[in-house]
Amino acid sequence: MKIIIQDIEHIGEAAQQFVAQIGDRRVFAFYGTMGAGKTTFIKAICEALGVEDVITSPTFAIVNEYTAEEQRIFHFDFYRIKKLEEVYDMGYEDYFYSDSLCFIEWPELIEEILPDDAVRVNITVQTDGSRLLSVN
């Protein structure tokens, strides 16, 4: 699946398209350069799912938890992880192997412990400033 986000005004529509394709998949790994829009898009997905809480980047907390229609959502940002042991210590299995949605930023740093069925989402900045989402 490929989704184009023309600009920030159209991110909600792109998030709705993404949510319509989630199905029974639970773990989503978002790849992209700094500033590509990973956090912004995950925020839009959470809003599309009905999260009413304030949605913020979990850069310092590593994980934020949200609820939408009795569905738990975990948003991870592993940018500041120095060692994989930090992720083991936080009990990542309790998150990744639950029935909750998991949206992961900077999965490159924990690649070896991602579930085999994790959905890889690449966000690429195009020359015109739009974003291309490629979902594998």
Coordinates of N, CA and C in Angstrom, one line a residue:
M1 N 0.9 -1.2 0.0 CA 0.0 0.0 0.0 C 0.9 1.2 0.0
K2 N 0.5 2.2 -0.8 CA 1.2 3.5 -0.8 C 0.2 4.6 -0.6
I3 N 0.6 5.6 0.3 CA -0.3 6.7 0.6 C 0.5 8.0 0.4
I4 N 0.0 8.9 -0.3 CA 0.7 10.2 -0.5 C 0.0 11.2 0.5
I5 N 0.9 12.0 1.2 CA 0.4 13.1 2.1 C 0.9 14.3 1.4
Q6 N 0.0 15.0 0.7 CA 0.4 16.2 0.0 C 0.9 17.3 0.9
D7 N 0.2 17.5 2.0 CA 0.6 18.6 2.9 C -0.1 18.3 4.3
I8 N 0.3 19.1 5.3 CA -0.2 18.8 6.6 C -1.8 18.9 6.7
E9 N -2.3 19.7 5.8 CA -3.8 19.8 5.8 C -4.5 18.5 5.3
H10 N -3.8 17.7 4.7 CA -4.4 16.4 4.2 C -3.9 15.2 5.0
I11 N -3.2 15.4 6.1 CA -2.7 14.3 6.9 C -3.9 13.5 7.5
G12 N -5.0 14.1 7.9 CA -6.1 13.4 8.4 C -6.7 12.4 7.5
E13 N -6.8 12.8 6.2 CA -7.3 11.9 5.2 C -6.4 10.7 5.0
A14 N -5.1 11.0 5.0 CA -4.1 9.9 4.8 C -4.2 8.9 6.0
A15 N -4.4 9.5 7.2 CA -4.5 8.7 8.4 C -5.8 7.8 8.4
Q16 N -6.8 8.3 7.9 CA -8.1 7.5 7.7 C -7.8 6.4 6.7
Q17 N -7.1 6.6 5.6 CA -6.8 5.6 4.7 C -6.0 4.5 5.3
F18 N -5.0 4.9 6.1 CA -4.1 4.0 6.9 C -5.0 3.1 7.8
V19 N -5.8 3.8 8.6 CA -6.6 3.1 9.6 C -7.5 2.0 9.0
A20 N -8.1 2.4 7.8 CA -8.9 1.5 7.1 C -8.2 0.2 6.7
Q21 N -6.9 0.2 6.6 CA -6.1 -0.9 6.2 C -5.5 -1.7 7.3
I22 N -5.7 -1.3 8.6 CA -5.0 -1.9 9.7 C -5.4 -3.4 9.9
G23 N -6.7 -3.7 9.7 CA -7.1 -5.0 9.9 C -6.8 -5.6 11.3
D24 N -6.3 -6.8 11.3 CA -6.0 -7.4 12.6 C -4.5 -7.2 12.9
R25 N -3.7 -6.5 12.2 CA -2.3 -6.3 12.5 C -2.2 -5.3 13.7
R26 N -1.2 -5.5 14.5 CA -1.1 -4.8 15.7 C 0.2 -4.0 15.9
V27 N 1.3 -4.4 15.3 CA 2.6 -3.7 15.5 C 3.0 -3.1 14.2
F28 N 3.3 -1.8 14.3 CA 3.6 -1.0 13.1 C 5.0 -0.2 13.4
A29 N 6.0 -0.5 12.6 CA 7.3 0.1 12.7 C 7.4 1.2 11.7
F30 N 7.6 2.4 12.1 CA 7.7 3.6 11.2 C 9.1 4.0 11.0
Y31 N 9.6 3.9 9.8 CA 10.9 4.3 9.4 C 10.9 5.6 8.6
G32 N 11.9 6.4 8.8 CA 12.0 7.7 8.1 C 13.1 8.5 8.8
T33 N 13.6 9.5 8.0 CA 14.6 10.4 8.5 C 14.0 11.3 9.6
M34 N 14.9 12.0 10.3 CA 14.5 13.0 11.3 C 13.7 14.1 10.5
G35 N 12.5 14.4 11.0 CA 11.7 15.4 10.4 C 10.8 14.9 9.2
A36 N 10.8 13.6 9.0 CA 10.0 13.0 7.9 C 8.5 13.1 8.2
G37 N 8.2 13.1 9.5 CA 6.7 13.2 9.9 C 6.2 12.0 10.6
K38 N 7.1 11.2 11.2 CA 6.6 10.0 11.8 C 5.7 10.3 13.0
T39 N 6.1 11.2 13.9 CA 5.3 11.5 15.1 C 4.0 12.2 14.6
T40 N 4.1 13.1 13.7 CA 2.9 13.8 13.2 C 1.9 12.8 12.6
F41 N 2.4 11.8 11.8 CA 1.5 10.9 11.2 C 0.9 10.0 12.3
I42 N 1.7 9.5 13.2 CA 1.1 8.6 14.3 C 0.1 9.4 15.1
K43 N 0.3 10.7 15.3 CA -0.7 11.5 16.0 C -2.0 11.5 15.2
A44 N -1.9 11.7 13.9 CA -3.1 11.7 13.1 C -3.8 10.3 13.1
I45 N -3.0 9.3 13.1 CA -3.6 7.9 13.2 C -4.4 7.8 14.5
C46 N -3.8 8.2 15.6 CA -4.5 8.1 16.9 C -5.8 8.9 16.9
E47 N -5.7 10.1 16.3 CA -6.9 10.9 16.2 C -8.0 10.2 15.4
A48 N -7.5 9.6 14.3 CA -8.5 8.9 13.4 C -9.1 7.7 14.1
L49 N -8.4 7.1 15.0 CA -8.9 6.0 15.8 C -9.8 6.4 17.0
G50 N -9.8 7.7 17.2 CA -10.7 8.3 18.3 C -10.1 8.6 19.6
V51 N -8.7 8.7 19.6 CA -8.1 9.1 20.9 C -8.4 10.5 21.2
E52 N -8.9 10.8 22.4 CA -9.3 12.1 22.8 C -8.2 12.7 23.7
D53 N -7.2 12.0 24.2 CA -6.2 12.5 25.0 C -5.3 13.4 24.2
V54 N -4.4 14.2 24.9 CA -3.4 15.0 24.2 C -2.4 14.0 23.7
I55 N -2.0 14.0 22.5 CA -1.1 13.1 21.9 C 0.2 13.8 21.7
T56 N 1.3 13.2 22.4 CA 2.6 13.9 22.3 C 3.6 12.8 22.0
S57 N 4.8 13.3 21.6 CA 5.9 12.4 21.3 C 6.4 11.8 22.6
P58 N 6.7 10.5 22.5 CA 7.2 9.8 23.7 C 8.7 9.8 23.8
T59 N 9.4 10.8 23.2 CA 10.8 10.8 23.1 C 11.5 10.6 24.4
F60 N 11.1 11.3 25.4 CA 11.7 11.1 26.7 C 11.1 10.0 27.6
A61 N 9.8 9.7 27.4 CA 9.2 8.7 28.2 C 9.4 7.3 27.6
I62 N 9.8 7.3 26.3 CA 9.9 6.1 25.5 C 8.6 5.5 25.0
V63 N 7.6 5.5 25.9 CA 6.3 5.0 25.5 C 5.2 5.8 26.1
N64 N 4.2 6.1 25.3 CA 2.9 6.8 25.7 C 1.8 5.8 25.5
E65 N 0.8 5.8 26.4 CA -0.4 5.0 26.2 C -1.6 5.8 26.0
Y66 N -2.4 5.4 25.1 CA -3.7 6.1 24.8 C -4.8 5.1 24.7
T67 N -6.0 5.5 24.8 CA -7.2 4.7 24.7 C -8.2 5.3 23.7
A68 N -8.7 4.4 22.9 CA -9.7 4.9 21.9 C -10.7 3.7 21.8
E69 N -12.0 4.0 22.2 CA -13.0 3.0 22.1 C -12.6 1.7 22.7
E70 N -12.1 1.7 23.9 CA -11.7 0.6 24.7 C -10.5 -0.2 24.0
Q71 N -9.8 0.4 23.1 CA -8.6 -0.1 22.4 C -7.4 0.6 23.0
R72 N -6.5 -0.2 23.5 CA -5.2 0.5 24.0 C -4.3 0.6 22.9
I73 N -3.6 1.8 22.9 CA -2.6 2.1 21.9 C -1.3 2.5 22.5
F74 N -0.2 1.9 22.1 CA 1.1 2.3 22.6 C 1.9 3.0 21.5
H75 N 2.5 4.1 21.8 CA 3.3 4.9 20.9 C 4.7 4.9 21.5
F76 N 5.6 4.3 20.7 CA 7.0 4.2 21.2 C 7.9 5.1 20.4
D77 N 8.9 5.7 21.0 CA 10.0 6.4 20.4 C 11.3 5.9 20.9
F78 N 12.0 5.1 20.2 CA 13.3 4.5 20.6 C 14.5 5.3 20.2
Y79 N 14.3 6.5 19.8 CA 15.5 7.4 19.4 C 16.6 7.5 20.4
R80 N 16.2 7.6 21.7 CA 17.2 7.8 22.8 C 17.7 6.5 23.4
I81 N 17.3 5.3 22.9 CA 17.8 4.1 23.4 C 19.3 3.9 23.1
K82 N 20.0 3.6 24.1 CA 21.5 3.5 24.0 C 21.8 2.0 23.8
K83 N 21.1 1.1 24.6 CA 21.4 -0.3 24.5 C 20.1 -1.1 24.5
L84 N 20.1 -2.2 23.8 CA 18.9 -3.0 23.7 C 18.4 -3.5 25.0
E85 N 19.3 -3.6 26.0 CA 18.9 -4.0 27.3 C 17.8 -3.1 28.0
E86 N 17.9 -1.8 27.6 CA 16.9 -0.9 28.1 C 15.5 -1.3 27.6
V87 N 15.4 -1.8 26.4 CA 14.1 -2.2 25.9 C 13.6 -3.5 26.6
Y88 N 14.6 -4.4 26.8 CA 14.3 -5.6 27.6 C 13.8 -5.3 29.0
D89 N 14.5 -4.3 29.6 CA 14.1 -3.9 31.0 C 12.7 -3.3 31.1
M90 N 12.3 -2.7 30.0 CA 10.9 -2.1 30.1 C 9.8 -3.1 29.8
G91 N 10.2 -4.3 29.5 CA 9.2 -5.4 29.3 C 8.5 -5.2 27.9
Y92 N 9.2 -5.0 26.9 CA 8.7 -4.8 25.6 C 7.7 -5.9 25.1
E93 N 7.9 -7.1 25.6 CA 7.0 -8.2 25.2 C 5.6 -8.0 25.6
D94 N 5.4 -7.4 26.8 CA 4.1 -7.1 27.3 C 3.3 -6.1 26.4
Y95 N 4.0 -5.3 25.7 CA 3.4 -4.4 24.7 C 3.2 -5.0 23.4
F96 N 4.3 -5.5 22.8 CA 4.4 -6.0 21.4 C 3.5 -7.2 21.2
Y97 N 3.3 -8.1 22.2 CA 2.6 -9.3 22.1 C 1.2 -9.3 22.8
S98 N 0.8 -8.1 23.1 CA -0.6 -7.9 23.6 C -1.5 -7.7 22.4
D99 N -2.8 -7.5 22.7 CA -3.7 -7.3 21.6 C -3.9 -5.8 21.3
S100 N -2.9 -5.0 21.8 CA -3.0 -3.5 21.7 C -2.3 -3.1 20.4
L101 N -2.6 -2.0 19.9 CA -1.9 -1.4 18.8 C -0.6 -0.8 19.3
C102 N 0.5 -1.0 18.5 CA 1.8 -0.5 18.8 C 2.3 0.2 17.6
F103 N 2.6 1.5 17.8 CA 3.2 2.3 16.8 C 4.6 2.7 17.2
I104 N 5.6 2.3 16.5 CA 7.0 2.4 16.9 C 7.8 3.4 16.0
E105 N 8.4 4.4 16.6 CA 9.3 5.2 15.9 C 10.8 4.8 16.2
W106 N 11.6 4.9 15.2 CA 13.0 4.5 15.3 C 13.2 3.0 15.6
P107 N 12.5 2.2 14.8 CA 12.6 0.7 15.0 C 13.9 0.2 14.6
E108 N 14.7 0.9 13.9 CA 16.0 0.5 13.5 C 16.9 0.1 14.7
L109 N 16.6 0.7 15.8 CA 17.4 0.5 17.0 C 17.0 -0.7 17.7
I110 N 15.9 -1.3 17.4 CA 15.4 -2.5 18.1 C 15.0 -3.6 17.1
E111 N 15.5 -3.5 15.9 CA 15.1 -4.4 14.8 C 15.1 -5.9 15.2
E112 N 16.1 -6.3 15.9 CA 16.2 -7.7 16.2 C 15.2 -8.3 17.1
I113 N 14.4 -7.4 17.8 CA 13.3 -7.9 18.7 C 11.9 -7.5 18.2
L114 N 11.9 -6.9 17.0 CA 10.5 -6.7 16.4 C 9.8 -8.0 16.1
P115 N 8.5 -8.1 16.4 CA 7.8 -9.3 16.0 C 7.9 -9.5 14.5
D116 N 7.9 -10.8 14.1 CA 8.0 -11.1 12.7 C 6.9 -10.5 11.9
D117 N 5.8 -10.4 12.5 CA 4.6 -9.8 11.7 C 4.5 -8.3 11.8
A118 N 5.5 -7.6 12.3 CA 5.4 -6.2 12.4 C 5.3 -5.6 11.0
V119 N 4.4 -4.6 10.8 CA 4.2 -4.0 9.6 C 5.2 -2.8 9.5
R120 N 6.0 -2.8 8.4 CA 7.0 -1.7 8.2 C 6.4 -0.6 7.3
V121 N 6.5 0.6 7.9 CA 5.9 1.8 7.2 C 7.1 2.7 7.0
N122 N 7.4 3.0 5.7 CA 8.5 3.9 5.4 C 7.8 5.2 5.0
I123 N 8.3 6.3 5.6 CA 7.9 7.6 5.3 C 9.1 8.4 4.6
T124 N 8.8 8.8 3.4 CA 9.9 9.4 2.6 C 9.4 10.8 2.2
V125 N 10.3 11.8 2.4 CA 10.0 13.2 2.0 C 10.3 13.3 0.5
Q126 N 9.3 13.7 -0.2 CA 9.5 13.9 -1.7 C 10.1 15.3 -2.0
T127 N 10.5 15.5 -3.2 CA 11.2 16.8 -3.6 C 10.2 17.9 -3.5
D128 N 8.9 17.7 -3.6 CA 7.9 18.7 -3.6 C 7.4 19.0 -2.1
G129 N 8.0 18.3 -1.2 CA 7.6 18.4 0.2 C 6.5 17.5 0.7
S130 N 5.9 16.8 -0.2 CA 4.9 15.8 0.2 C 5.6 14.6 0.8
R131 N 4.8 13.7 1.4 CA 5.3 12.5 2.0 C 4.7 11.3 1.3
L132 N 5.6 10.3 1.1 CA 5.2 9.1 0.5 C 5.3 8.0 1.6
L133 N 4.1 7.4 1.9 CA 4.1 6.3 2.9 C 4.0 5.0 2.1
S134 N 5.0 4.1 2.4 CA 5.0 2.8 1.7 C 4.8 1.8 2.9
V135 N 3.8 1.0 2.8 CA 3.5 0.0 3.8 C 3.8 -1.4 3.3
N136 N 4.6 -2.1 4.0 CA 5.0 -3.5 3.6 C 4.5 -4.4 4.7

